[in-house]
Amino acid sequence: MSDITVYQPDFLFAEGRFHEGRALAVGADGRVLDAVPEGARVERLAGRALLPGLVNGHSHAFQRLIRGRTEYVASAGGQDDFWSWREAMYRAAEALTPEEIHVASRQVFLEMVLAGITTVGEFHYLHHQSDGTPYADRNALAHAVIRAATDVGLRICLLRVGYARAGFNVPANPRQRRFIDADVDTFLSTTEALAHATRGDARVNVGLAPHSVRAVSRDWLTQVARAAPAGMPIHMHVAEQPKEIEACLAEHGRRPVELVSDVGLLGPRFTAVHGVHLTEDEVALLGRAQATVCACPSTERNLGDGIVPADALVKAGARVSFGSDSQTVVDLLDEARQLEQHLRLVRLRRAVLDPGTGTLDGLAARLFDMATVQGARSLGMGTGTLSPGSPADFFTVDVNHPSLVGAGATSLLPGIVFGAAGGAVREV
């Protein structure tokens, strides 16, 4: 039994709530066992609450390099917005060597682990050399990012991005040369090659990510919908900025979610990243498809994007997950609390996403489910829960930390989701 470890925290999160006096048994294969066997090695975690690892559904790892370097108006008398920020991001993207991409990714992935994140979805669009020439291995940079994640013990879904153009009726932007694939067949075959190369590694999954309606044509989207391997996650930036919607209407006469639905991409394995500027009809389409919307509140507030209408999405039947996106901060619990608190500002009431259970921890449980179960679902990963047979990916918090002291079994989850300081996270 020495190859089985039983973790005994003060509080164990299972079946959607905390339990006192329960333990987590983990087999030699790193998976959760359905019972605590006699004679197993016991590791007491006194003063700790143990929870399933957080799932970061949307990340651009290299953007960690520009944290704190874009918080000003660059031109006298001008203004700063998403589009001016994007140019600063492009300058960083075009300057990085493969080794620098690996180091930068490893640094932010370590930051994620220290925040209790155990799985990340990396929306990866740095593919080529600085002049746009493909590497001999077209997935060289993807492998560098995957290696960075596994170096620090993080599971990763590498969402390989398809990028074809600067936009509708927009001239080519030389700063996007590292992103552009020659055609949709190259994008699909290169993604399949990456999936084949990582097959059998339980730490790695691969998904398809047509970047946005700006960056790819309707024909690209149609072919991705037809050719995507069964079960492979599909992620896409959707309705982040009003200009994106205006361009989509000009080119297609359809809004972004309507276009995605028309071409057959919308479904349970589709994740719309951001989904800020949605009509009621688009919300209904996402709900009927049981698609996921990955909200990234820290980035959406930093870039002035707007607020994800998560209350309407949940009511319609869509799923919601969270991402750190531009790495303005790396704190998925903060993403969860800010989504709710942003909605309070615009709805002018409290507990907007409360499920109506009448319990103290109902709202916190819904937000934590988004930060774990729904994120894992959107990435096609079997994480986000500590049910029997699942990977035993977990983190602990110090229940005696000043930000949590005094919490009991029923108030602990709301205390963690709405008030825990980053220093409360301990073992991962």
Short mmCIF file of C-alpha atoms in Angstrom, two decimals:
data_model
loop_
_atom_site.label_atom_id
_atom_site.label_comp_id
_atom_site.label_asym_id
_atom_site.label_seq_id
_atom_site.Cartn_x
_atom_site.Cartn_y
_atom_site.Cartn_z
CA MET A 1 0.00 0.00 0.00
CA SER A 2 3.05 2.31 0.12
CA ASP A 3 2.31 3.47 -3.43
CA ILE A 4 -1.05 4.88 -2.28
CA THR A 5 -1.18 8.22 -0.47
CA VAL A 6 -4.07 9.40 1.64
CA TYR A 7 -4.31 13.15 2.15
CA GLN A 8 -6.12 14.25 5.29
CA PRO A 9 -6.96 17.97 5.27
CA ASP A 10 -9.24 19.69 7.75
CA PHE A 11 -11.72 20.31 4.90
CA LEU A 12 -12.09 18.38 1.63
CA PHE A 13 -14.08 19.82 -1.28
CA ALA A 14 -16.14 17.09 -2.95
CA GLU A 15 -19.64 16.81 -4.45
CA GLY A 16 -19.84 20.59 -4.65
CA ARG A 17 -19.16 21.41 -1.00
CA PHE A 18 -16.66 21.12 1.84
CA HIS A 19 -16.62 18.14 4.20
CA GLU A 20 -14.86 17.80 7.53
CA GLY A 21 -13.20 14.52 8.49
CA ARG A 22 -12.86 13.18 4.95
CA ALA A 23 -9.68 12.17 3.13
CA LEU A 24 -8.48 11.90 -0.46
CA ALA A 25 -6.88 8.61 -1.53
CA VAL A 26 -4.55 8.77 -4.53
CA GLY A 27 -3.21 5.72 -6.34
CA ALA A 28 0.25 5.17 -7.81
CA ASP A 29 -1.07 6.38 -11.18
CA GLY A 30 -1.96 9.77 -9.70
CA ARG A 31 -5.71 9.21 -9.89
CA VAL A 32 -8.33 9.49 -7.18
CA LEU A 33 -9.46 6.21 -5.60
CA ASP A 34 -13.07 5.59 -4.62
CA ALA A 35 -12.20 4.45 -1.09
CA VAL A 36 -9.49 4.95 1.50
CA PRO A 37 -7.63 1.61 1.84
CA GLU A 38 -6.06 0.33 5.03
CA GLY A 39 -2.29 0.50 5.31
CA ALA A 40 -1.82 3.40 2.90
CA ARG A 41 0.64 6.17 3.60
CA VAL A 42 -1.15 9.07 5.30
CA GLU A 43 -0.18 12.69 4.79
CA ARG A 44 -1.87 14.96 7.30
CA LEU A 45 -2.60 18.46 6.01
CA ALA A 46 -3.43 20.26 9.24
CA GLY A 47 -4.98 23.69 8.90
CA ARG A 48 -5.67 23.14 5.23
CA ALA A 49 -8.67 22.97 2.93
CA LEU A 50 -8.12 20.82 -0.17
CA LEU A 51 -9.82 21.65 -3.48
CA PRO A 52 -9.61 20.45 -7.10
CA GLY A 53 -7.06 22.38 -9.13
CA LEU A 54 -8.26 25.44 -11.01
CA VAL A 55 -8.53 25.36 -14.81
CA ASN A 56 -7.35 28.40 -16.75
CA GLY A 57 -9.33 28.22 -19.99
CA HIS A 58 -7.60 30.96 -22.00
CA SER A 59 -3.99 32.10 -21.86
CA HIS A 60 -1.50 33.95 -24.06
CA ALA A 61 1.63 33.09 -22.10
CA PHE A 62 4.09 35.43 -23.82
CA GLN A 63 1.93 38.47 -23.02
CA ARG A 64 3.18 38.25 -19.43
CA LEU A 65 6.21 40.13 -20.76
CA ILE A 66 4.24 43.35 -21.30
CA ARG A 67 2.59 43.43 -17.89
CA GLY A 68 3.02 46.96 -16.53
CA ARG A 69 4.51 48.21 -19.80
CA THR A 70 1.34 49.42 -21.52
CA GLU A 71 -0.45 51.35 -18.76
CA TYR A 72 -0.17 54.81 -20.29
CA VAL A 73 -1.36 56.82 -23.31
CA ALA A 74 1.41 56.56 -25.87
CA SER A 75 0.54 59.63 -27.96
CA ALA A 76 -0.04 63.15 -26.69
CA GLY A 77 -3.72 64.05 -26.82
CA GLY A 78 -4.65 60.53 -27.91
CA GLN A 79 -6.38 57.70 -26.12
CA ASP A 80 -5.50 54.12 -25.34
CA ASP A 81 -7.73 51.16 -26.19
CA PHE A 82 -7.59 47.54 -27.33
CA TRP A 83 -6.19 48.47 -30.74
CA SER A 84 -3.32 50.61 -29.47
CA TRP A 85 -2.51 47.98 -26.82
CA ARG A 86 -2.44 45.37 -29.59
CA GLU A 87 0.40 47.16 -31.38
CA ALA A 88 2.51 47.06 -28.21
CA MET A 89 1.75 43.34 -27.89
CA TYR A 90 2.81 42.76 -31.50
CA ARG A 91 6.17 44.43 -30.84
CA ALA A 92 6.84 41.90 -28.10
CA ALA A 93 5.64 38.97 -30.21
CA GLU A 94 7.91 39.72 -33.15
CA ALA A 95 11.05 40.05 -31.00
CA LEU A 96 11.05 36.70 -29.16
CA THR A 97 13.37 33.79 -29.92
CA PRO A 98 12.19 30.20 -29.34
CA GLU A 99 14.19 29.99 -26.12
CA GLU A 100 12.76 33.30 -24.91
CA ILE A 101 9.25 32.04 -25.65
CA HIS A 102 9.99 28.95 -23.57
CA VAL A 103 11.39 30.97 -20.65
CA ALA A 104 8.58 33.54 -20.68
CA SER A 105 5.96 30.79 -20.85
CA ARG A 106 7.58 28.82 -18.06
CA GLN A 107 7.63 31.89 -15.83
CA VAL A 108 3.94 32.63 -16.19
CA PHE A 109 3.03 28.95 -15.94
CA LEU A 110 4.89 28.80 -12.64
CA GLU A 111 2.89 31.83 -11.53
CA MET A 112 -0.27 29.91 -12.43
CA VAL A 113 0.75 26.88 -10.40
CA LEU A 114 1.45 29.07 -7.39
CA ALA A 115 -2.10 30.43 -7.74
CA GLY A 116 -3.67 26.93 -7.57
CA ILE A 117 -4.06 26.45 -11.34
CA THR A 118 -3.25 22.93 -12.51
CA THR A 119 -4.53 22.99 -16.12
CA VAL A 120 -4.18 25.71 -18.76
CA GLY A 121 -5.60 26.27 -22.22
CA GLU A 122 -2.88 28.06 -24.20
CA PHE A 123 -4.28 29.95 -27.19
CA HIS A 124 -1.05 29.76 -29.16
CA TYR A 125 -0.46 31.86 -32.28
CA LEU A 126 3.30 32.40 -32.40
CA HIS A 127 4.22 29.86 -35.08
CA HIS A 128 7.02 31.10 -37.35
CA GLN A 129 10.31 32.92 -37.38
CA SER A 130 10.28 36.72 -37.05
CA ASP A 131 10.23 37.20 -40.83
CA GLY A 132 7.33 34.77 -41.24
CA THR A 133 9.41 31.85 -42.48
CA PRO A 134 8.16 28.56 -41.00
CA TYR A 135 10.53 26.57 -38.81
CA ALA A 136 11.61 23.17 -40.13
CA ASP A 137 9.19 21.77 -37.56
CA ARG A 138 6.10 23.94 -37.93
CA ASN A 139 5.20 23.14 -34.33
CA ALA A 140 8.58 24.07 -32.87
CA LEU A 141 7.20 26.96 -30.83
CA ALA A 142 4.15 24.97 -29.75
CA HIS A 143 6.47 22.28 -28.40
CA ALA A 144 8.48 24.97 -26.56
CA VAL A 145 5.31 26.19 -24.84
CA ILE A 146 4.18 22.65 -24.00
CA ARG A 147 7.60 21.91 -22.52
CA ALA A 148 7.35 25.08 -20.42
CA ALA A 149 4.06 23.86 -18.94
CA THR A 150 5.23 20.35 -18.18
CA ASP A 151 8.48 21.72 -16.71
CA VAL A 152 6.47 23.20 -13.84
CA GLY A 153 3.92 20.37 -13.54
CA LEU A 154 1.04 22.07 -15.36
CA ARG A 155 -1.31 20.20 -17.68
CA ILE A 156 -1.87 22.01 -20.97
CA CYS A 157 -4.33 22.03 -23.83
CA LEU A 158 -2.39 23.64 -26.70
CA LEU A 159 -5.01 25.44 -28.75
CA ARG A 160 -3.19 25.94 -32.04
CA VAL A 161 -4.41 29.15 -33.63
CA GLY A 162 -5.33 29.57 -37.27
CA TYR A 163 -4.56 33.03 -38.65
CA ALA A 164 -4.95 33.98 -42.31
CA ARG A 165 -5.17 37.76 -42.61
CA ALA A 166 -5.13 41.12 -40.84
CA GLY A 167 -8.87 41.58 -41.33
CA PHE A 168 -11.63 42.17 -43.85
CA ASN A 169 -10.38 44.65 -46.47
CA VAL A 170 -7.39 45.40 -44.24
CA PRO A 171 -3.86 45.42 -45.72
CA ALA A 172 -1.38 42.85 -44.46
CA ASN A 173 0.27 43.77 -41.17
CA PRO A 174 3.97 42.78 -41.13
CA ARG A 175 3.76 42.42 -37.35
CA GLN A 176 1.47 39.42 -37.85
CA ARG A 177 3.93 37.47 -39.99
CA ARG A 178 4.66 35.01 -37.20
CA PHE A 179 0.97 34.12 -36.95
CA ILE A 180 -0.06 33.49 -40.57
CA ASP A 181 -0.54 29.99 -42.01
CA ALA A 182 -0.35 29.60 -45.79
CA ASP A 183 -3.87 28.14 -46.02
CA VAL A 184 -6.45 26.29 -44.00
CA ASP A 185 -5.09 22.87 -45.03
CA THR A 186 -1.71 23.81 -43.54
CA PHE A 187 -3.41 24.92 -40.34
CA LEU A 188 -5.39 21.68 -40.05
CA SER A 189 -2.51 19.36 -40.93
CA THR A 190 -0.09 21.10 -38.58
CA THR A 191 -2.56 20.87 -35.72
CA GLU A 192 -3.11 17.19 -36.46
CA ALA A 193 0.67 16.64 -36.48
CA LEU A 194 0.92 18.26 -33.05
CA ALA A 195 -1.91 16.10 -31.73
CA HIS A 196 -0.16 13.00 -33.08
CA ALA A 197 3.18 13.99 -31.55
CA THR A 198 1.67 14.47 -28.07
CA ARG A 199 -0.72 11.52 -28.15
CA GLY A 200 -0.27 9.30 -25.11
CA ASP A 201 0.91 12.12 -22.84
CA ALA A 202 -1.83 12.55 -20.23
CA ARG A 203 -0.53 16.03 -19.43
CA VAL A 204 -1.21 17.37 -22.93
CA ASN A 205 -4.23 17.87 -25.16
CA VAL A 206 -4.50 19.74 -28.48
CA GLY A 207 -7.32 21.85 -29.87
CA LEU A 208 -8.19 23.93 -32.92
CA ALA A 209 -8.46 27.70 -32.60
CA PRO A 210 -9.44 29.78 -35.62
CA HIS A 211 -8.41 33.12 -34.16
CA SER A 212 -11.47 35.30 -34.87
CA VAL A 213 -13.79 36.44 -37.64
CA ARG A 214 -11.21 39.19 -38.26
CA ALA A 215 -8.36 36.80 -38.84
CA VAL A 216 -9.99 34.02 -40.90
CA SER A 217 -12.57 33.87 -43.69
CA ARG A 218 -15.92 32.11 -43.76
CA ASP A 219 -14.36 29.44 -46.00
CA TRP A 220 -11.73 28.76 -43.33
CA LEU A 221 -14.40 28.37 -40.67
CA THR A 222 -16.47 26.06 -42.88
CA GLN A 223 -13.51 23.80 -43.54
CA VAL A 224 -12.53 23.71 -39.87
CA ALA A 225 -16.09 22.68 -38.98
CA ARG A 226 -15.97 19.87 -41.55
CA ALA A 227 -12.47 18.60 -40.80
CA ALA A 228 -12.16 18.94 -37.01
CA PRO A 229 -11.44 15.52 -35.47
CA ALA A 230 -14.23 14.19 -33.29
CA GLY A 231 -13.96 15.42 -29.73
CA MET A 232 -11.22 17.97 -30.38
CA PRO A 233 -11.89 21.29 -28.60
CA ILE A 234 -12.51 24.34 -30.78
CA HIS A 235 -11.87 27.80 -29.34
CA MET A 236 -12.25 31.20 -30.97
CA HIS A 237 -12.19 34.86 -29.97
CA VAL A 238 -15.79 36.04 -30.39
CA ALA A 239 -17.40 39.48 -29.98
CA GLU A 240 -14.66 41.03 -27.90
CA GLN A 241 -14.75 44.44 -29.60
CA PRO A 242 -17.49 46.42 -31.43
CA LYS A 243 -15.19 46.92 -34.45
CA GLU A 244 -15.03 43.13 -34.87
CA ILE A 245 -18.82 43.00 -35.08
CA GLU A 246 -18.99 45.90 -37.52
CA ALA A 247 -16.46 44.19 -39.82
CA CYS A 248 -18.31 40.86 -39.61
CA LEU A 249 -21.58 42.53 -40.58
CA ALA A 250 -19.87 44.32 -43.46
CA GLU A 251 -18.28 41.13 -44.80
CA HIS A 252 -20.97 38.54 -44.10
CA GLY A 253 -24.15 40.39 -43.13
CA ARG A 254 -24.07 38.32 -39.95
CA ARG A 255 -22.84 38.86 -36.41
CA PRO A 256 -19.96 36.65 -35.16
CA VAL A 257 -22.01 34.04 -33.25
CA GLU A 258 -24.51 33.87 -36.12
CA LEU A 259 -21.66 33.23 -38.56
CA VAL A 260 -20.13 30.53 -36.37
CA SER A 261 -23.54 28.87 -36.15
CA ASP A 262 -24.12 29.13 -39.91
CA VAL A 263 -20.90 27.25 -40.74
CA GLY A 264 -21.58 24.44 -38.27
CA LEU A 265 -18.95 25.22 -35.63
CA LEU A 266 -21.30 25.94 -32.76
CA GLY A 267 -21.77 23.02 -30.36
CA PRO A 268 -20.80 21.61 -26.95
CA ARG A 269 -17.09 21.51 -27.79
CA PHE A 270 -17.02 25.12 -29.01
CA THR A 271 -15.74 27.87 -26.71
CA ALA A 272 -16.32 31.52 -27.51
CA VAL A 273 -13.61 33.49 -25.77
CA HIS A 274 -14.85 36.80 -24.31
CA GLY A 275 -18.38 36.95 -25.77
CA VAL A 276 -18.78 40.48 -24.48
CA HIS A 277 -20.94 42.15 -27.14
CA LEU A 278 -23.79 39.70 -27.72
CA THR A 279 -27.40 40.16 -28.74
CA GLU A 280 -30.22 38.20 -27.12
CA ASP A 281 -30.38 36.02 -30.23
CA GLU A 282 -26.67 35.23 -30.02
CA VAL A 283 -26.98 34.38 -26.34
CA ALA A 284 -29.83 32.01 -27.24
CA LEU A 285 -27.72 30.38 -29.98
CA LEU A 286 -24.86 29.75 -27.54
CA GLY A 287 -27.28 28.38 -24.97
CA ARG A 288 -29.04 25.99 -27.33
CA ALA A 289 -25.65 24.69 -28.51
CA GLN A 290 -24.49 24.18 -24.89
CA ALA A 291 -21.34 26.02 -25.92
CA THR A 292 -18.93 27.61 -23.45
CA VAL A 293 -18.05 31.27 -23.11
CA CYS A 294 -14.64 31.82 -21.55
CA ALA A 295 -14.75 35.09 -19.62
CA CYS A 296 -11.47 36.87 -18.89
CA PRO A 297 -12.54 39.74 -16.61
CA SER A 298 -9.04 40.96 -15.69
CA THR A 299 -8.15 41.44 -19.37
CA GLU A 300 -11.61 42.66 -20.35
CA ARG A 301 -11.45 45.42 -17.76
CA ASN A 302 -7.79 46.21 -18.51
CA LEU A 303 -8.48 46.65 -22.23
CA GLY A 304 -11.84 48.35 -21.80
CA ASP A 305 -13.60 45.53 -23.65
CA GLY A 306 -16.77 45.43 -21.60
CA ILE A 307 -18.55 42.92 -19.35
CA VAL A 308 -19.55 39.38 -20.27
CA PRO A 309 -23.35 38.93 -19.85
CA ALA A 310 -22.83 35.74 -17.89
CA ASP A 311 -26.23 35.88 -16.19
CA ALA A 312 -28.04 35.82 -19.54
CA LEU A 313 -25.71 33.12 -20.88
CA VAL A 314 -26.24 30.81 -17.91
CA LYS A 315 -30.00 31.33 -18.05
CA ALA A 316 -29.95 30.39 -21.76
CA GLY A 317 -28.05 27.14 -21.07
CA ALA A 318 -24.51 28.13 -22.06
CA ARG A 319 -21.51 27.24 -19.91
CA VAL A 320 -19.03 29.78 -18.54
CA SER A 321 -15.34 29.31 -17.76
CA PHE A 322 -12.47 31.66 -16.90
CA GLY A 323 -9.12 32.62 -18.39
CA SER A 324 -6.18 34.85 -17.47
CA ASP A 325 -5.73 35.85 -21.14
CA SER A 326 -3.15 38.69 -21.27
CA GLN A 327 -1.69 37.86 -17.81
CA THR A 328 -2.52 41.31 -16.39
CA VAL A 329 -2.88 39.29 -13.21
CA VAL A 330 -2.79 35.54 -12.69
CA ASP A 331 -5.51 34.77 -10.17
CA LEU A 332 -8.42 32.64 -11.36
CA LEU A 333 -10.35 33.14 -8.12
CA ASP A 334 -10.15 36.87 -8.80
CA GLU A 335 -11.48 36.28 -12.33
CA ALA A 336 -14.46 34.50 -10.76
CA ARG A 337 -15.22 37.19 -8.19
CA GLN A 338 -14.75 40.02 -10.69
CA LEU A 339 -17.19 38.50 -13.17
CA GLU A 340 -19.87 38.55 -10.49
CA GLN A 341 -18.89 41.98 -9.20
CA HIS A 342 -18.78 43.54 -12.68
CA LEU A 343 -22.33 42.29 -13.21
CA ARG A 344 -23.38 43.87 -9.91
CA LEU A 345 -22.21 47.24 -11.19
CA VAL A 346 -24.28 47.06 -14.38
CA ARG A 347 -27.33 45.24 -12.96
CA LEU A 348 -27.40 47.44 -9.83
CA ARG A 349 -27.99 44.51 -7.47
CA ARG A 350 -26.03 41.88 -5.57
CA ALA A 351 -25.56 38.12 -6.08
CA VAL A 352 -26.41 38.30 -9.78
CA LEU A 353 -25.25 34.76 -10.59
CA ASP A 354 -26.72 33.16 -7.47
CA PRO A 355 -28.45 29.91 -8.53
CA GLY A 356 -31.37 30.47 -6.15
CA THR A 357 -30.66 27.56 -3.81
CA GLY A 358 -31.06 29.76 -0.76
CA THR A 359 -27.79 28.46 0.68
CA LEU A 360 -24.80 30.47 1.86
CA ASP A 361 -22.41 28.79 -0.54
CA GLY A 362 -24.62 28.49 -3.66
CA LEU A 363 -23.14 31.43 -5.57
CA ALA A 364 -19.57 30.56 -4.64
CA ALA A 365 -20.15 26.94 -5.71
CA ARG A 366 -21.43 28.09 -9.11
CA LEU A 367 -18.39 30.34 -9.66
CA PHE A 368 -15.99 27.64 -8.46
CA ASP A 369 -17.62 25.15 -10.85
CA MET A 370 -16.91 27.60 -13.69
CA ALA A 371 -13.29 27.86 -12.55
CA THR A 372 -12.83 24.09 -12.50
CA VAL A 373 -15.38 21.74 -14.08
CA GLN A 374 -16.50 24.02 -16.90
CA GLY A 375 -12.96 25.03 -17.77
CA ALA A 376 -11.88 21.40 -17.98
CA ARG A 377 -14.91 20.57 -20.11
CA SER A 378 -14.10 23.33 -22.59
CA LEU A 379 -10.52 22.04 -22.94
CA GLY A 380 -11.45 18.38 -23.24
CA MET A 381 -9.43 17.58 -20.12
CA GLY A 382 -10.53 15.15 -17.40
CA THR A 383 -9.59 17.56 -14.61
CA GLY A 384 -11.44 20.08 -12.46
CA THR A 385 -12.94 17.51 -10.09
CA LEU A 386 -11.70 15.06 -7.47
CA SER A 387 -14.17 12.28 -8.30
CA PRO A 388 -12.96 8.65 -8.39
CA GLY A 389 -10.81 7.95 -11.43
CA SER A 390 -10.01 11.59 -12.14
CA PRO A 391 -6.47 12.99 -11.93
CA ALA A 392 -5.67 14.02 -8.37
CA ASP A 393 -4.82 17.59 -9.33
CA PHE A 394 -5.48 19.74 -6.29
CA PHE A 395 -4.41 22.75 -4.30
CA THR A 396 -4.77 23.66 -0.66
CA VAL A 397 -5.51 26.88 1.14
CA ASP A 398 -4.42 27.81 4.65
CA VAL A 399 -7.63 28.14 6.64
CA ASN A 400 -5.71 30.12 9.27
CA HIS A 401 -4.57 32.72 6.77
CA PRO A 402 -5.69 36.21 7.87
CA SER A 403 -8.01 36.48 4.85
CA LEU A 404 -9.84 33.26 5.82
CA VAL A 405 -9.58 32.94 9.58
CA GLY A 406 -12.94 32.31 11.22
CA ALA A 407 -14.56 30.53 8.26
CA GLY A 408 -16.42 27.28 8.92
CA ALA A 409 -17.51 24.48 6.61
CA THR A 410 -20.44 26.41 5.08
CA SER A 411 -18.75 29.81 4.84
CA LEU A 412 -15.33 28.57 3.72
CA LEU A 413 -16.03 28.32 -0.02
CA PRO A 414 -17.54 31.84 -0.21
CA GLY A 415 -14.61 33.03 1.85
CA ILE A 416 -12.15 31.51 -0.62
CA VAL A 417 -13.93 32.64 -3.79
CA PHE A 418 -14.76 36.16 -2.63
CA GLY A 419 -12.02 37.01 -0.15
CA ALA A 420 -8.96 34.75 -0.13
CA ALA A 421 -5.67 36.54 -0.67
CA GLY A 422 -3.16 34.94 -3.03
CA GLY A 423 -0.94 34.00 -0.10
CA ALA A 424 -3.60 31.66 1.23
CA VAL A 425 -2.82 29.12 -1.51
CA ARG A 426 -0.19 26.67 -0.24
CA GLU A 427 0.42 23.15 -1.58
CA VAL A 428 -0.31 22.42 -5.26
#
